[in-house]
Every structure is written in structure tokens, then in C-alpha cells.
XYZ file of C-alpha atoms in Angstrom:
541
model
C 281.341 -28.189 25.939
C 282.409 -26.011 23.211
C 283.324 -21.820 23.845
C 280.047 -21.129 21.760
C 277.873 -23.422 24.268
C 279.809 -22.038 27.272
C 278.845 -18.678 26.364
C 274.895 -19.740 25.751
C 274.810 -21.128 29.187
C 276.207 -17.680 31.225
C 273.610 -16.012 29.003
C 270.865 -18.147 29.922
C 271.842 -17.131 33.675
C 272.005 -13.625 32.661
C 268.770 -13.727 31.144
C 267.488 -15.171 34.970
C 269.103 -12.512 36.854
C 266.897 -10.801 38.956
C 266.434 -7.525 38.973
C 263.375 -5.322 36.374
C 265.122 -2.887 34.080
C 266.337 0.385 35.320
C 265.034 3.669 33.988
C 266.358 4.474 31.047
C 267.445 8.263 29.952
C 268.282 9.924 33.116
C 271.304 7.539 33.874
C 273.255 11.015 33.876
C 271.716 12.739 35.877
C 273.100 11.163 39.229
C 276.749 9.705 39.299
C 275.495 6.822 41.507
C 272.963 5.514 38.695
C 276.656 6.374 36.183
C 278.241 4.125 38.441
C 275.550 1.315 38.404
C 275.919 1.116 34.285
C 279.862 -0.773 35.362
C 277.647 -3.486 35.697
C 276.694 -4.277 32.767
C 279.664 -2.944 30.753
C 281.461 -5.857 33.127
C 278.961 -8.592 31.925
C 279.519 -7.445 28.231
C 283.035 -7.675 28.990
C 283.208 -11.162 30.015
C 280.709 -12.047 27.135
C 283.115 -10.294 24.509
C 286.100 -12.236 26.132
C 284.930 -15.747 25.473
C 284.200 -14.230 21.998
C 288.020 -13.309 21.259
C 289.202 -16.846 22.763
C 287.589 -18.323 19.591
C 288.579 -16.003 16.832
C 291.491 -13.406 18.196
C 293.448 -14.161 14.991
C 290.910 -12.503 12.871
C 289.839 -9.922 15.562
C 292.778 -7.646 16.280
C 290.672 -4.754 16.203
C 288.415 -6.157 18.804
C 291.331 -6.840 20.947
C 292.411 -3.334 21.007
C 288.811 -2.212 22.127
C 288.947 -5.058 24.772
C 291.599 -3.903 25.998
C 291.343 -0.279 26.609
C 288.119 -0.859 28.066
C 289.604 -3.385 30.306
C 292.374 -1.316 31.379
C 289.806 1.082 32.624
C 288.151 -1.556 34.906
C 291.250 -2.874 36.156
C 292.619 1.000 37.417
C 291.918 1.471 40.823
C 292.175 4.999 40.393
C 289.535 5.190 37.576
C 286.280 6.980 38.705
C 283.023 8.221 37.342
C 283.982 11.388 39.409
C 286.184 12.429 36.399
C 283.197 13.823 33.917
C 285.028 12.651 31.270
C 285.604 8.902 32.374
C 281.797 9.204 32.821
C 280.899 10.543 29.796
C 282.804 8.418 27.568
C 281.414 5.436 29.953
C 277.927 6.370 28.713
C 279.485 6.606 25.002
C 280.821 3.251 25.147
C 277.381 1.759 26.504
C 275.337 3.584 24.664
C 277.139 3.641 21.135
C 280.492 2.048 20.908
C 279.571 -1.335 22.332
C 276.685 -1.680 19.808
C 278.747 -0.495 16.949
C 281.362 -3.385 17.521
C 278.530 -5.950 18.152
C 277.053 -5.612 15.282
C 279.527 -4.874 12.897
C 281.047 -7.956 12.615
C 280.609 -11.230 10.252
C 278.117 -13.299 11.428
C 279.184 -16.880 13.164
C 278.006 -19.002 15.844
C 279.920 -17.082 18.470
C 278.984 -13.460 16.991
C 275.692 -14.425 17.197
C 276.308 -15.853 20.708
C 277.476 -12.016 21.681
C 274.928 -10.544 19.826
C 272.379 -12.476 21.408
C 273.451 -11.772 25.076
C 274.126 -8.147 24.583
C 270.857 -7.897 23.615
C 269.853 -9.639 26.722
C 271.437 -6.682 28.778
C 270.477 -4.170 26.569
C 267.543 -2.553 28.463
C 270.226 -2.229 31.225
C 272.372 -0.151 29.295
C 272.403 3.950 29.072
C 269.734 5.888 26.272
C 270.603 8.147 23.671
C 269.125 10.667 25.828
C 271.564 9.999 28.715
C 274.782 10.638 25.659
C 273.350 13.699 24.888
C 273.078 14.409 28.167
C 276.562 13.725 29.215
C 277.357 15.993 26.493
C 275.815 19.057 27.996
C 277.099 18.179 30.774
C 280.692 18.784 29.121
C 279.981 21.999 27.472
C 278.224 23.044 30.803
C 281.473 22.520 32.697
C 282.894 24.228 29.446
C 280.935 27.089 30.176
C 280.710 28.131 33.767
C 284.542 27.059 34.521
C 285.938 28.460 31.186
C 287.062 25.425 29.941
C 289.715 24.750 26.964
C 288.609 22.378 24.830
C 291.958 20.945 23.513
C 293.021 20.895 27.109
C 289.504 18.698 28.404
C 290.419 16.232 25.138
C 293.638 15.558 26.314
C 292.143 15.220 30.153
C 293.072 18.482 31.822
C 290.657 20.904 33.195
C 292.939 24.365 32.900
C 290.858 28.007 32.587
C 291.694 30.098 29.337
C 291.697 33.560 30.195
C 293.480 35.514 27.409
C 297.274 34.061 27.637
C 296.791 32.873 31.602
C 296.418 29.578 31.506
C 294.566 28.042 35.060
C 294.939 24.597 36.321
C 291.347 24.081 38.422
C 292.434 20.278 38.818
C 295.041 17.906 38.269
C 293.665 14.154 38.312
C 295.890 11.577 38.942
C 295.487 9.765 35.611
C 295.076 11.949 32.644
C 292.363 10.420 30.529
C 292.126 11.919 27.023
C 289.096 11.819 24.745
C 288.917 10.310 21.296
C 288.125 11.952 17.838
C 284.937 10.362 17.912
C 284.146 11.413 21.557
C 284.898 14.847 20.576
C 282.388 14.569 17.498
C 279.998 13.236 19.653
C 279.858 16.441 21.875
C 279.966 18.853 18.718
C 277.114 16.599 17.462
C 274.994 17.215 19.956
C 275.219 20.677 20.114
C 275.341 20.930 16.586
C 271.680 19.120 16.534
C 270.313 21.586 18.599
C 272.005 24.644 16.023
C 274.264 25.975 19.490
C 277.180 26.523 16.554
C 279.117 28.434 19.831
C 279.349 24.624 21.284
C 279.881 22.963 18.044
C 282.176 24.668 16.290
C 285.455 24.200 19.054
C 284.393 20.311 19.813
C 283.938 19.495 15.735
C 287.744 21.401 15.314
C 289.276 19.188 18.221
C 287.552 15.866 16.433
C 288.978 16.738 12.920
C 292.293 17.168 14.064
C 292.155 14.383 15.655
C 290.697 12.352 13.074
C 293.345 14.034 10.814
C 295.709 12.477 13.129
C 294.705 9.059 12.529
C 293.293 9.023 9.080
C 293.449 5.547 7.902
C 293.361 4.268 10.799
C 289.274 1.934 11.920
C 288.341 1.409 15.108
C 285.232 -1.026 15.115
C 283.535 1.346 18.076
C 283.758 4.787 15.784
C 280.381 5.766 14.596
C 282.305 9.245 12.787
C 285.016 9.821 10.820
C 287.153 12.735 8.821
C 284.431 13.285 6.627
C 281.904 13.181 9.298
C 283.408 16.218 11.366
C 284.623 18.137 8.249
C 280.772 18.251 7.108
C 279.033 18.936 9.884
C 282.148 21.643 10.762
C 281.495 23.447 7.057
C 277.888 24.080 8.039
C 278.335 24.973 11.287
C 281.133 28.275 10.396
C 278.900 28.443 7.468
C 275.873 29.450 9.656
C 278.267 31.651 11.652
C 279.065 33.690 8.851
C 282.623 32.434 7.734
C 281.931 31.402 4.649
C 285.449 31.248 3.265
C 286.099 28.669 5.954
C 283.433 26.741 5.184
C 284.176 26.586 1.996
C 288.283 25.333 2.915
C 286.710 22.473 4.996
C 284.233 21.421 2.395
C 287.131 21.533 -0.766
C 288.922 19.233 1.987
C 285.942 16.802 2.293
C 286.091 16.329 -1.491
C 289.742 15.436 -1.365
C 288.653 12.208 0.470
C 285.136 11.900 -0.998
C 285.125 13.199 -4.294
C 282.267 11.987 -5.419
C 280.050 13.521 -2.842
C 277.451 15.549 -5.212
C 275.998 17.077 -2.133
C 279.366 18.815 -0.884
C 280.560 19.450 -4.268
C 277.210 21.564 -4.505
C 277.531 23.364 -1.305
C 281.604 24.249 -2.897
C 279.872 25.680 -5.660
C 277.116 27.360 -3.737
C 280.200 29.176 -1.357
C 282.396 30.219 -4.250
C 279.312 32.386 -5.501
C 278.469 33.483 -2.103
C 282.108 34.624 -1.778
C 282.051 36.238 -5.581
C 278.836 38.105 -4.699
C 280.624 39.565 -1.600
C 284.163 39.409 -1.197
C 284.315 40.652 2.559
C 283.622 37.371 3.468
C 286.895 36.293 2.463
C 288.354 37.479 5.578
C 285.769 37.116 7.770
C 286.291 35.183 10.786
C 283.297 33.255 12.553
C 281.126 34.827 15.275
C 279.250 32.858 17.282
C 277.647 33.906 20.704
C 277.152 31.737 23.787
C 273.167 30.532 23.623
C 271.303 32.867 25.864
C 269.548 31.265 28.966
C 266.424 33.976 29.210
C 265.288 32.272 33.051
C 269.172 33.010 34.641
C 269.142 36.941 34.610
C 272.540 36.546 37.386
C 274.254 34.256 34.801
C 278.352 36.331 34.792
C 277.544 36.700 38.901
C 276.919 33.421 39.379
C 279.488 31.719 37.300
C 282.260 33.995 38.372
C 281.012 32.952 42.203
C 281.448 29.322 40.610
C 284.510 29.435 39.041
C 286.404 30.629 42.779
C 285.459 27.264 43.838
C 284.307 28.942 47.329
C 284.663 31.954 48.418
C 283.247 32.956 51.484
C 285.461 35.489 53.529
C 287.947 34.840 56.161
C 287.341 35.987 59.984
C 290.113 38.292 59.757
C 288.418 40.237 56.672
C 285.055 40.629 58.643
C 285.723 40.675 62.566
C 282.228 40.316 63.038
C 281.976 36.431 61.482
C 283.394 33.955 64.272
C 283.646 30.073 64.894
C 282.497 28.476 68.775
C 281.557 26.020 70.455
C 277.337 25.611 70.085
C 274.761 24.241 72.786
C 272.452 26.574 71.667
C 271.404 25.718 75.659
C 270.651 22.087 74.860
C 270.725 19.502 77.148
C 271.016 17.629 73.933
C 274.427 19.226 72.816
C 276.035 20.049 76.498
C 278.185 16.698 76.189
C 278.926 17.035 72.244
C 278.494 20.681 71.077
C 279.009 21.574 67.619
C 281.624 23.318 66.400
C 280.060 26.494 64.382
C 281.482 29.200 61.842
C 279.342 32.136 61.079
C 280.383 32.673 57.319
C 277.277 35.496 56.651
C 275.840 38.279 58.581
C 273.428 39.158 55.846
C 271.806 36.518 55.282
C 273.012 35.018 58.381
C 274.262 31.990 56.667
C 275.948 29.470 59.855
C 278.170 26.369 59.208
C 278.425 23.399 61.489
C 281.287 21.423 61.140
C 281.375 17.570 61.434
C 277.798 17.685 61.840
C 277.388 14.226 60.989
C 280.003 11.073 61.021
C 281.264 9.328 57.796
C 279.011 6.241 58.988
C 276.223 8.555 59.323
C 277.142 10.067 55.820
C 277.534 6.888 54.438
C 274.269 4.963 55.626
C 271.888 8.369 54.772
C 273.457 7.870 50.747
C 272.758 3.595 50.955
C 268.682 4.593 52.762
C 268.260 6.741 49.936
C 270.250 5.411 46.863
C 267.169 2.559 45.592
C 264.562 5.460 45.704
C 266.608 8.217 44.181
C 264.582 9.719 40.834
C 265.491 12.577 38.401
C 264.743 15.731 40.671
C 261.917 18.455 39.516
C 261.194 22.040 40.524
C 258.040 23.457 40.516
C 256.819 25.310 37.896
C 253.132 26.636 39.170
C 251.123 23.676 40.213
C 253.402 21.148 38.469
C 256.729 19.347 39.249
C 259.260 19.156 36.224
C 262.389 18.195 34.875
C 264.285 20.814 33.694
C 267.951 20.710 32.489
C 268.835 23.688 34.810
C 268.451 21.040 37.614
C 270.315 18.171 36.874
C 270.060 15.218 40.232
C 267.996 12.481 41.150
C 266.416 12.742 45.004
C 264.691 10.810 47.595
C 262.581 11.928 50.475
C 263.271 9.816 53.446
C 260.582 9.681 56.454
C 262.016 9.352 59.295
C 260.352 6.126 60.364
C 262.435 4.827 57.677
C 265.649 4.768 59.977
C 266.431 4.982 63.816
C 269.015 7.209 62.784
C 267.001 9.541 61.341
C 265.566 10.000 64.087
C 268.469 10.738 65.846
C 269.339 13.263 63.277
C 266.458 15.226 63.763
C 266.869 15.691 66.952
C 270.308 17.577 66.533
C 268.877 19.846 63.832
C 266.134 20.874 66.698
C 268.933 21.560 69.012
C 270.798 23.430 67.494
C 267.896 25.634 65.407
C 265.389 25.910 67.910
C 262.861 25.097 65.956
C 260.446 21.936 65.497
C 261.484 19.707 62.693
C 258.468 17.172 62.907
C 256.421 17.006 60.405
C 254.223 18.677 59.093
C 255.999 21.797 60.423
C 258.884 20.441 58.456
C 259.498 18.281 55.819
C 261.015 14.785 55.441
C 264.835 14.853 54.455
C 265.602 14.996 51.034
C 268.730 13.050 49.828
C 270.572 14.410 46.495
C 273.058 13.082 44.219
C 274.204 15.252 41.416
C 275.120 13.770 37.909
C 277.823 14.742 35.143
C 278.489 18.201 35.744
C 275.591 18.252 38.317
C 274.277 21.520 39.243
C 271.086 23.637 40.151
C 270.946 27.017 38.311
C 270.151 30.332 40.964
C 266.642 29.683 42.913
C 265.275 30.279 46.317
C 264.242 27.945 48.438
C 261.233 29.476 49.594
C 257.947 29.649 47.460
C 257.868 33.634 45.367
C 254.346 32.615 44.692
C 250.975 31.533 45.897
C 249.800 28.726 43.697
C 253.624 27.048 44.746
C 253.311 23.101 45.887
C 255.071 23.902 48.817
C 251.667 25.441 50.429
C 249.910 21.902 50.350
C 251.532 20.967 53.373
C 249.242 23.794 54.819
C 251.953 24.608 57.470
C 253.727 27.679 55.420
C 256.821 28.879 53.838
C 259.984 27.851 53.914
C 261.563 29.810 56.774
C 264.708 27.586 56.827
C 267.063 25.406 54.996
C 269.542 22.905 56.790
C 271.534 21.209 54.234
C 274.274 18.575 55.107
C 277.138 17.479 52.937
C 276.910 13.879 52.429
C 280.474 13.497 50.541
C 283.618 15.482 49.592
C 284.148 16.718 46.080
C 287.496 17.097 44.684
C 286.477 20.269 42.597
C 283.477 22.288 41.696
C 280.032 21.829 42.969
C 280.613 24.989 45.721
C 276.899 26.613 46.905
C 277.119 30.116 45.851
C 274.842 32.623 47.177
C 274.418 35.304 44.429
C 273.628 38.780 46.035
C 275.265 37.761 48.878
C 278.101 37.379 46.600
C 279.954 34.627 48.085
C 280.211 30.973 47.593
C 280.633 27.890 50.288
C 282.925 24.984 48.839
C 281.783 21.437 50.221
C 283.031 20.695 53.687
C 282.377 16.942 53.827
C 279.996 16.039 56.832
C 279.448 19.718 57.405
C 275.788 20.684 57.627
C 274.718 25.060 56.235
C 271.883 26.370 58.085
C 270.266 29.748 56.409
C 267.037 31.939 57.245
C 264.727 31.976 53.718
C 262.317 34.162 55.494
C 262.588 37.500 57.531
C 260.891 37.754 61.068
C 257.717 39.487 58.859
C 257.496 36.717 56.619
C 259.027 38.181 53.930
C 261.227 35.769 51.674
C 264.767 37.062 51.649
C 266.075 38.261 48.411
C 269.559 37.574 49.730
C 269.230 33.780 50.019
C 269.029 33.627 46.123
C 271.849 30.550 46.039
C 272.504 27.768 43.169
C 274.696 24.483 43.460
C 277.545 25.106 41.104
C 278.482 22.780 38.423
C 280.279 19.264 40.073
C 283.730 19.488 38.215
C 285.657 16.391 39.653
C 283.715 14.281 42.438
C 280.366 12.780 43.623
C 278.295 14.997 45.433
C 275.852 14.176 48.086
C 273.411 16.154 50.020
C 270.559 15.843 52.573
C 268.220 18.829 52.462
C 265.733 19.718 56.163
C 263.671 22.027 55.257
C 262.193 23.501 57.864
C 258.354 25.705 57.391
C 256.995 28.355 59.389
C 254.308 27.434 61.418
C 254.728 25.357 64.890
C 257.639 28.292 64.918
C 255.747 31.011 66.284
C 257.629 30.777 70.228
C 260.455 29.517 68.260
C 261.289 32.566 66.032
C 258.940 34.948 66.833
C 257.317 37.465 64.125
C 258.268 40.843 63.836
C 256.513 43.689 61.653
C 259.502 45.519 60.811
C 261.095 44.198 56.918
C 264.465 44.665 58.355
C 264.656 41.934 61.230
């Protein structure tokens, strides 16, 4: 049997796997669903391998992309934690891999490839989950002050002025190409955010400058590529003598371009008409978000990567031993840390085990969708929430169960539905966050009232997972932020004694920098509370 009717026969049993397609487009949004699309980069791997065995003579450029991918795969250490490894993971699937398929000569065993990566295709990452990932960079950009040349070459360091901040050191440094770079300026190019564009199209150019001459099969850009789309973009930001460097460069490797040799004409007047511009440097300001009003608050809370305040700042905050009078917790308390008086905001350490941790994530991991918020009577998606989510009944799991029971004990309060609801299981994406919101419904018509038992009077949120940076829960008039404590659960009141929701508890899941956050959200409403928490008329208590 010959390599090209080898490689028909494992396609044949990857056309039988079993299995339907996986939702396409919101592969980004959850690192877990990132870390599923390793499958099928593996099974294109295999298929490209038998490819090369036939023709690696003639394929030296294929071999180099083989082999970088490969070396990838074969790094223990490599992890879609890193937001660029997981970015430039959806790249590959969603762009590189189809440029090299189908760019080369056709033969029995390209067709061979061609024919089985289309056979995995619908398993592969959208276009929507690229552009994604790409916000997700310039998001992380954003809210931890990010330098640009410093995230190409694989470093995460805060610019401030001359001060130069390491926020996290991986142990591999993993840099991004010129075309990953234009990717990210593409994107926010498209959407005319010249603020993102404009520092992401530089870092491609050079780097393309870099390596001019030089193909790679996967590249969908090149020089010319960034130097056009960077002329337009300082052109729209008002530095027209810029523009008009970039685009005499273009023409010094395309000179018969008629288009860019019209916009060098169409400059040079500009500049004739006004000579100011000669020296004017390019403004561009950050895209305003009109729903955060707390936008500086709550990335400066963000970018301490927790901040709550020590015991010996406040003597009033305090750690114990918990019963909460029990009989549940008299053998095992809890160990608790008060970390807020106002809102009283409570932290139980090791509130769950790592087996615990672990088997909540594998319950909920096959139902997990792109999470909504409510937005009147409707549930949407919104890019200020980016996770997938599961509810999980607790008939689902013994354990569960089991888990309940603890959060009664130690709150008080009853946690069976429908005076609660069922746990909700989270796992944030690339740069994963959720912007500054309450908890509690702010207005009538919110979904939350269907369950015809109430508000929200309390949230009891577990970390499933440790995070290596980022992804702290900030509390934004409360002005302090709680890092993730790995198995630790955060109990807060969303309601005063009078029913009132409490400003205070305005909170928001910072950005994940490094790591793959879990969570498991109880949230707890306010009837079948009444002898639990009693009411109280005055707004203060």
C-alpha cells in the first residue's frame, strides 16, 4: 500500500469518528473549548506528515511550518493559558493551516491532504473566534497597559512613562509573527479603532521589514499588506505626512500600484494646502465604551492583580475558625478571612478539595455555552462578557449535594431550590473577563424574577482553578480587588436587610492574563430567608 492510499484509509476513519461538529465561533470564549481545537490541529498534523514523507525534497517550506507547529505539541510546558499560544493556536486553525493546504501544486497526495482537512474542517475555529482572540489581545492591551513590542516578543511588562513593569514571566517566551501582529491590527483596523491598529500594524511592518524576501506558505500578509493598511490608518488620525512616508515606501516594492500612487499624490496636495501637517504627529484616542462609566477605577483595581487590605491595615477584618454553630462544620470548620466590612465581603479558604474542584469543571465542561446577561426580558451575548457556563442541578451529582449542604452551613440560609438557584459553572476564554455589574436585578422586568422567589440577596462563588496572573474580582466602590485563591469560595450580601440592592457590591471579573479560570457561582434569592436573615426597615443595616 502506497503513502497516498495509507493516507485515504486514516481519512476514511476520520471521516467515521464519532462525535457531531462543535459550535463554531465562540471557540474563544472559554479556554477549555481553546484547548479542545489540539485535537484536530493533531489529526492535521499527522495527515500533513505522511504528506512530507512523499515529497520533503520539494517541500522545505512545509517542513519548517511542520515543525514549529510540532515543537509546540511536543513542549510540555506549552499551554493555552498563555493568550498568546492561544491566539496564534486559533490563527493557525483558522488561517494558516488553510493557507498551506491549499497553496500548493496539485498531486495525488496534496489532494489526499486537501481532502482530509476538509474532512475536519467543521471542527476547526471560525473567523469569528480570530477576531475574537484578537480583542482579546488588545483587551489585555488595554486594562493591563500592555507594550506591544514587548507582547510580540512574549513578555507581558506595563509601560508607564520610562518604568517598565514585569506582570509575568512565563517560562517559555513565545513571540508572535509579522503576520500575527497584522492579524490583530487587522481586526481592529476593520472595525476603524485606528488607537488598536496603528501600534499592532507598526510591530508587523517591522517585522515584515525584518524578513523581506523571505515566504512562509502559512502568511496570508506581507510588507505591502501592513504598510497599506498602516498609511490609512495615521492617515485617518491626522498624520498625514506619515502616511504619506509609508505609502512612498509601498511604491518602492510595488510600483505599479495605481491605487497608492494616487493616494501619494492625493497627500502631497493635502500637505501643500496645509503645511502644519508636516509635523503633525498622530492622535488617536482609546474607543469609548459608553455602558462602563467606572472604566480608570476598575482597570486600575485590575491592573494590582488583588488588592484587598491586610489585617494589620484594618484591625477590624480578621481570619477564624467557622461553625457558624453547625453540627455540620463542628468536626471540619472552615477557615474564614473577613476581607470587607462594607460590603461585608467573607472568604473561605479551602472550601472545596482539588478532587472536588476538578470533578465540578469535568460535570460541567460538555454543557458549557457562550454566557449571556440580561438585557430586559432577553439573554445576550455581549463582548463585555466573554465565558461559556453551565447550570448544574444538583441531582446531577451526589456531590453536589454534598456541596450544598456546606454553603447552608456556613450562610444560614436555604440553598434549595427555588429559594436558590442551581450552580453555575464558568470558564473564561482569551483574556476572559466580565465588565462591572451587580449581581442582583436594578430592574423589574429582570429574568431573575421568574423564579418568583426574589432578588438576589447573596452570591457564593468558588474558585474552581488557580490563575497564574490576572483574572482578580474587583469590587469597584468598594475599591478593592480579590486575586484567585484556588479552592477558596467569596461569600457577599447583594441586598441590605430592607431589600435594597447594595450599590457597594458593584464587582467585575478582571481580564484572565496568564491561566484558566474556573468558577462555580450559588446564588442564593430572598425568599425562604425570612428567619434566616431577617428584614429590617432601616437602609443602613
Amino acid at each position: 500500500m502506497g503513502p497516498a492510499a495509507r493516507l485515504a484509509a486514516l481519512l476514511v476513519l476520520l471521516a467515521l469518528r464519532p462525535g457531531g461538529p462543535a459550535a463554531r465561533g465562540d471557540t474563544f470564549s472559554a479556554l477549555t473549548s481553546v484547548a479542545r481545537a489540539l485535537v484536530p490541529e493533531r489529526q492535521l498534523l499527522a495527515l500533513l506528515r505522511r504528506y512530507l514523507r512523499g515529497e520533503e525534497a520539494r517541500l522545505r517550506d512545509l517542513t519548517r511550518f511542520y515543525d514549529k507547529v510540532l515543537s509546540l505539541h511536543e513542549d510540555s510546558s506549552t499551554s493555552v493559558a498563555n493568550p498568546l499560544l492561544a491566539f496564534t493556536l486559533i490563527k493557525r486553525l483558522q488561517s494558516d493551516w488553510r493557507n498551506v493546504v491549499h497553496s500548493l501544486e496539485a498531486s495525488e497526495n496534496i489532494q489526499a491532504l486537501k481532502d482530509g482537512y476538509e474532512k475536519v474542517e467543521q471542527d476547526l475555529p471560525a473567523f469569528e473566534d480570530l477576531e475574537g482572540a484578537a480583542r482579546a489581545l488588545m483587551r489585555l492591551q488595554d486594562v493591563y497597559m500592555l507594550n506591544v513590542k514587548g507582547m510580540a516578543r512574549g513578555v507581558f511588562q506595563r509601560v508607564t512613562g520610562s518604568a517598565v513593569t514585569d506582570l509575568y514571566s512565563p517560562r517559555r517566551l513565545f513571540s508572535l509573527t509579522a503576520d500575527d501582529c497584522f492579524q490583530v491590527g487587522k481586526v481592529a483596523y476593520d472595525m476603524g479603532d485606528y488607537y488598536h491598529a496603528i501600534p499592532w500594524l507598526e510591530e508587523a511592518a517591522s517585522l515584515f521589514r525584518g524578513s523581506y524576501g523571505e515566504w512562509n506558505t502559512e502568511d496570508e500578509a506581507s510588507l505591502e499588506d501592513a504598510l497599506d493598511h498602516l498609511a490609512f490608518a495615521y492617515f485617518q488620525a491626522g498624520n498625514i505626512s506619515y502616511a504619506l512616508s509609508l505609502s512612498r515606501e509601498f511604491l518602492l516594492y510595488s510600483p505599479d500600484n495605481k491605487r497608492m500612487a494616487r493616494n501619494v499624490l492625493k497627500y502631497e496636495r493635502l500637505l501643500a494646502e496645509s503645511p502644519k501637517q508636516m509635523v503633525a504627529e498622530a492622535v488617536t484616542q482609546r474607543p469609548n465604551v459608553p455602558h462602563l462609566q467606572t472604566r480608570d477605577k476598575y482597570e486600575g483595581l485590575c491592573q494590582t492583580l488583588g488588592s484587598q487590605p491586610t489585617h494589620y491595615q484594618i484591625p477590624s477584618l480578621y481570619c477564624s475558625y467557622e461553625t457558624n454553630s453547625s453540627p455540620y462544620l463542628l468536626l471540619q470548620p472552615v477557615r474564614k478571612e473577613v476581607i470587607h466590612l462594607e460590603p461585608d465581603v467573607v472568604l473561605y479558604h479551602d472550601f472545596v478539595s482539588d478532587l472536588e474542584a476538578q470533578k465540578i469543571r469535568g460535570l460541567a465542561e460538555p454543557w458549557l455555552q457562550r454566557s449571556v446577561v440580561a438585557s430586559g426580558e432577553k439573554q445576550l451575548q455581549v463582548d463585555y462578557r466573554i465565558s461559556k457556563s453551565a447550570w448544574l442541578k444538583d441531582t446531577v451529582d451526589p456531590m453536589l449535594v454534598t456541596l450544598d449542604h456546606r454553603i447552608a452551613a456556613l450562610t444560614g440560609l436555604d440553598v434549595q431550590p427555588p429559594y436558590a438557584e442551581y450552580l453555575q459553572v464558568v470558564n473564561y476564554g482569551i483574556g476572559g473577563h466580565y465588565e462591572p455589574h451587580f449581581d442582583h436585578a436594578t430592574s423589574p422586568s429582570s429574568p431573575l424574577y421568574r423564579m418568583k422567589s426574589g432578588n438576589r440577596v447573596a452570591t457564593f462563588m468558588i474558585y474552581l482553578s488557580a490563575v497564574e496572573a490576572g483574572g482578580a474580582t474587583a469590587f469597584i466602590y468598594a475599591n478593592f480587588s480579590m486575586p484567585v485563591v484556588k479552592n477558596a469560595a467569596l461569600f457577599w450580601w447583594n441586598l441590605h436587610r430592607s431589600g435594597e440592592g447594595d450599590g457597594d457590591t458593584l464587582h467585575a471579573g478582571c481580564p484572565v492574563l496568564v491561566g484558566d479560570k474556573w468558577v462555580a457561582n450559588k446564588w442564593i434569592h430572598e425568599y425562604g430567608q425570612e428567619f434566616r436573615r431577617p428584614c429590617s426597615s432601616s437602609p443602613e443595616d
